[in-house]
Amino acid sequence: MREIEFRVVTPVGIFHVPDDSFSLVLHDTGHRVQMWSSDGLVDEFPATSIDQYTGLKDKNGVKIFEGDGLYFHHDDGEGNYAGVVEWIAGGDWLGWGLMVDGSPDELLVDHSESLEVIGNIHENPELIGESK
């Protein structure tokens, strides 16, 4: 079974949930992250973005999340390219994909040794240009 984890971006930093000290609260009026200690609720922050873990790791063992920029190394001579991981649901496509030049490309488990995380769109907004 795939590990469920989220990367949550807030005005005060990026958190990974689940974590014993953080919880994620989803509500129709806005999502937020709560920070806890053994004494109870310590602080609360609005979540500006919530990215899901794909269940895949790159060639260096780094977890791949939605919104990550990836570099794909082709071994079959098709060339190398970069793109951004997105959940794609449209047409005949449903699943995690790598958006490259505005088009989805497969994000396959058996190619994880060819993938390298090069950042995420929150800390490296210039990666958004890689996906358009």
mmCIF file of C-alpha atoms in Angstrom:
data_model
loop_
_atom_site.group_PDB
_atom_site.id
_atom_site.type_symbol
_atom_site.label_atom_id
_atom_site.label_comp_id
_atom_site.label_asym_id
_atom_site.label_seq_id
_atom_site.Cartn_x
_atom_site.Cartn_y
_atom_site.Cartn_z
ATOM 1 C CA MET A 1 0.000 0.000 0.000
ATOM 2 C CA ARG A 2 1.193 3.528 -0.829
ATOM 3 C CA GLU A 3 2.315 5.781 1.997
ATOM 4 C CA ILE A 4 -0.018 8.782 2.386
ATOM 5 C CA GLU A 5 1.819 12.045 2.950
ATOM 6 C CA PHE A 6 1.269 15.681 2.040
ATOM 7 C CA ARG A 7 3.616 18.642 1.633
ATOM 8 C CA VAL A 8 1.782 21.699 2.940
ATOM 9 C CA VAL A 9 2.939 25.195 2.027
ATOM 10 C CA THR A 10 2.106 27.963 4.506
ATOM 11 C CA PRO A 11 3.211 31.589 4.877
ATOM 12 C CA VAL A 12 5.662 30.472 7.603
ATOM 13 C CA GLY A 13 7.213 27.461 5.858
ATOM 14 C CA ILE A 14 6.742 24.072 4.257
ATOM 15 C CA PHE A 15 5.598 21.151 6.412
ATOM 16 C CA HIS A 16 5.213 17.442 5.755
ATOM 17 C CA VAL A 17 2.059 15.780 7.099
ATOM 18 C CA PRO A 18 1.653 13.237 8.633
ATOM 19 C CA ASP A 19 4.121 14.141 11.296
ATOM 20 C CA ASP A 20 3.537 13.626 14.993
ATOM 21 C CA SER A 21 3.635 17.363 15.653
ATOM 22 C CA PHE A 22 1.466 18.563 12.741
ATOM 23 C CA SER A 23 -2.075 17.924 11.576
ATOM 24 C CA LEU A 24 -3.839 18.982 8.418
ATOM 25 C CA VAL A 25 -7.352 20.426 8.697
ATOM 26 C CA LEU A 26 -9.357 20.531 5.467
ATOM 27 C CA HIS A 27 -12.439 22.707 5.466
ATOM 28 C CA ASP A 28 -14.550 24.393 2.799
ATOM 29 C CA THR A 29 -13.691 27.792 4.291
ATOM 30 C CA GLY A 30 -9.952 27.159 3.960
ATOM 31 C CA HIS A 31 -7.309 24.581 4.766
ATOM 32 C CA ARG A 32 -4.846 25.002 7.612
ATOM 33 C CA VAL A 33 -1.956 23.301 9.384
ATOM 34 C CA GLN A 34 -1.982 22.900 13.146
ATOM 35 C CA MET A 35 1.229 22.495 15.163
ATOM 36 C CA TRP A 36 0.882 20.413 18.332
ATOM 37 C CA SER A 37 2.982 19.604 21.400
ATOM 38 C CA SER A 38 2.276 17.335 24.353
ATOM 39 C CA ASP A 39 0.547 20.357 25.979
ATOM 40 C CA GLY A 40 -1.905 20.796 23.096
ATOM 41 C CA LEU A 41 -2.292 23.139 20.140
ATOM 42 C CA VAL A 42 0.706 25.487 19.793
ATOM 43 C CA ASP A 43 -0.045 27.387 16.596
ATOM 44 C CA GLU A 44 -2.081 27.316 13.405
ATOM 45 C CA PHE A 45 -1.250 28.494 9.863
ATOM 46 C CA PRO A 46 -3.299 28.822 6.661
ATOM 47 C CA ALA A 47 -2.296 26.326 3.970
ATOM 48 C CA THR A 48 -1.625 28.039 0.652
ATOM 49 C CA SER A 49 -0.927 24.776 -1.181
ATOM 50 C CA ILE A 50 -1.300 21.061 -0.434
ATOM 51 C CA ASP A 51 0.778 18.639 -2.531
ATOM 52 C CA GLN A 52 0.282 14.874 -2.321
ATOM 53 C CA TYR A 53 3.128 12.330 -2.249
ATOM 54 C CA THR A 54 3.002 10.204 -5.419
ATOM 55 C CA GLY A 55 4.365 7.070 -3.761
ATOM 56 C CA LEU A 56 7.457 7.283 -5.994
ATOM 57 C CA LYS A 57 11.064 8.160 -5.206
ATOM 58 C CA ASP A 58 13.663 9.478 -7.614
ATOM 59 C CA LYS A 59 17.021 7.875 -8.401
ATOM 60 C CA ASN A 60 18.479 9.461 -5.220
ATOM 61 C CA GLY A 61 15.703 8.168 -2.930
ATOM 62 C CA VAL A 62 13.975 11.580 -2.708
ATOM 63 C CA LYS A 63 10.180 11.396 -2.383
ATOM 64 C CA ILE A 64 8.315 12.794 -5.410
ATOM 65 C CA PHE A 65 5.389 15.119 -4.609
ATOM 66 C CA GLU A 66 2.830 16.872 -6.759
ATOM 67 C CA GLY A 67 4.387 20.205 -7.742
ATOM 68 C CA ASP A 68 7.939 18.831 -7.894
ATOM 69 C CA GLY A 69 10.133 19.669 -10.837
ATOM 70 C CA LEU A 70 11.710 16.528 -12.297
ATOM 71 C CA TYR A 71 14.523 15.960 -14.715
ATOM 72 C CA PHE A 72 13.974 12.821 -16.815
ATOM 73 C CA HIS A 73 17.058 11.041 -18.170
ATOM 74 C CA HIS A 74 16.184 8.946 -21.242
ATOM 75 C CA ASP A 75 18.438 5.926 -21.724
ATOM 76 C CA ASP A 76 16.967 5.075 -25.128
ATOM 77 C CA GLY A 77 18.247 8.130 -26.974
ATOM 78 C CA GLU A 78 14.952 10.061 -26.889
ATOM 79 C CA GLY A 79 16.674 12.950 -25.073
ATOM 80 C CA ASN A 80 16.399 14.419 -21.597
ATOM 81 C CA TYR A 81 13.772 16.880 -20.426
ATOM 82 C CA ALA A 82 12.314 18.575 -17.355
ATOM 83 C CA GLY A 83 8.724 18.987 -16.254
ATOM 84 C CA VAL A 84 6.436 19.398 -13.236
ATOM 85 C CA VAL A 85 4.481 16.588 -11.550
ATOM 86 C CA GLU A 86 0.698 17.054 -11.712
ATOM 87 C CA TRP A 87 -2.417 14.950 -11.124
ATOM 88 C CA ILE A 88 -4.003 14.732 -14.555
ATOM 89 C CA ALA A 89 -7.644 13.793 -15.094
ATOM 90 C CA GLY A 90 -8.839 14.445 -18.587
ATOM 91 C CA GLY A 91 -9.431 12.716 -21.869
ATOM 92 C CA ASP A 92 -7.873 9.270 -21.705
ATOM 93 C CA TRP A 93 -5.484 10.229 -18.906
ATOM 94 C CA LEU A 94 -5.963 9.673 -15.175
ATOM 95 C CA GLY A 95 -2.996 9.639 -12.828
ATOM 96 C CA TRP A 96 0.296 11.289 -11.971
ATOM 97 C CA GLY A 97 1.964 12.819 -14.974
ATOM 98 C CA LEU A 98 4.926 14.969 -15.831
ATOM 99 C CA MET A 99 3.769 18.125 -17.616
ATOM 100 C CA VAL A 100 6.301 18.967 -20.337
ATOM 101 C CA ASP A 101 5.681 21.835 -22.747
ATOM 102 C CA GLY A 102 1.983 21.844 -21.808
ATOM 103 C CA SER A 103 1.487 18.137 -22.521
ATOM 104 C CA PRO A 104 1.318 15.244 -20.074
ATOM 105 C CA ASP A 105 3.938 12.523 -20.137
ATOM 106 C CA GLU A 106 3.716 9.321 -18.144
ATOM 107 C CA LEU A 107 5.280 9.169 -14.704
ATOM 108 C CA LEU A 108 6.029 5.465 -14.565
ATOM 109 C CA VAL A 109 7.170 3.472 -11.557
ATOM 110 C CA ASP A 110 9.620 1.474 -13.669
ATOM 111 C CA HIS A 111 11.381 4.700 -14.763
ATOM 112 C CA SER A 112 12.052 6.065 -11.260
ATOM 113 C CA GLU A 113 15.780 5.351 -11.666
ATOM 114 C CA SER A 114 15.712 7.885 -14.521
ATOM 115 C CA LEU A 115 13.965 10.648 -12.532
ATOM 116 C CA GLU A 116 15.662 13.353 -10.469
ATOM 117 C CA VAL A 117 13.852 15.919 -8.288
ATOM 118 C CA ILE A 118 15.253 19.356 -9.130
ATOM 119 C CA GLY A 119 13.046 21.423 -6.790
ATOM 120 C CA ASN A 120 9.395 22.319 -6.358
ATOM 121 C CA ILE A 121 7.207 25.079 -7.738
ATOM 122 C CA HIS A 122 6.880 26.778 -4.347
ATOM 123 C CA GLU A 123 10.586 27.283 -3.689
ATOM 124 C CA ASN A 124 11.536 27.403 -7.393
ATOM 125 C CA PRO A 125 8.658 29.167 -9.232
ATOM 126 C CA GLU A 126 10.740 29.259 -12.428
ATOM 127 C CA LEU A 127 9.990 25.516 -12.768
ATOM 128 C CA ILE A 128 6.429 26.412 -13.793
ATOM 129 C CA GLY A 129 7.909 27.539 -17.116
ATOM 130 C CA GLU A 130 9.265 23.990 -17.582
ATOM 131 C CA SER A 131 5.727 22.608 -17.597
ATOM 132 C CA LYS A 132 4.150 25.098 -20.028
#
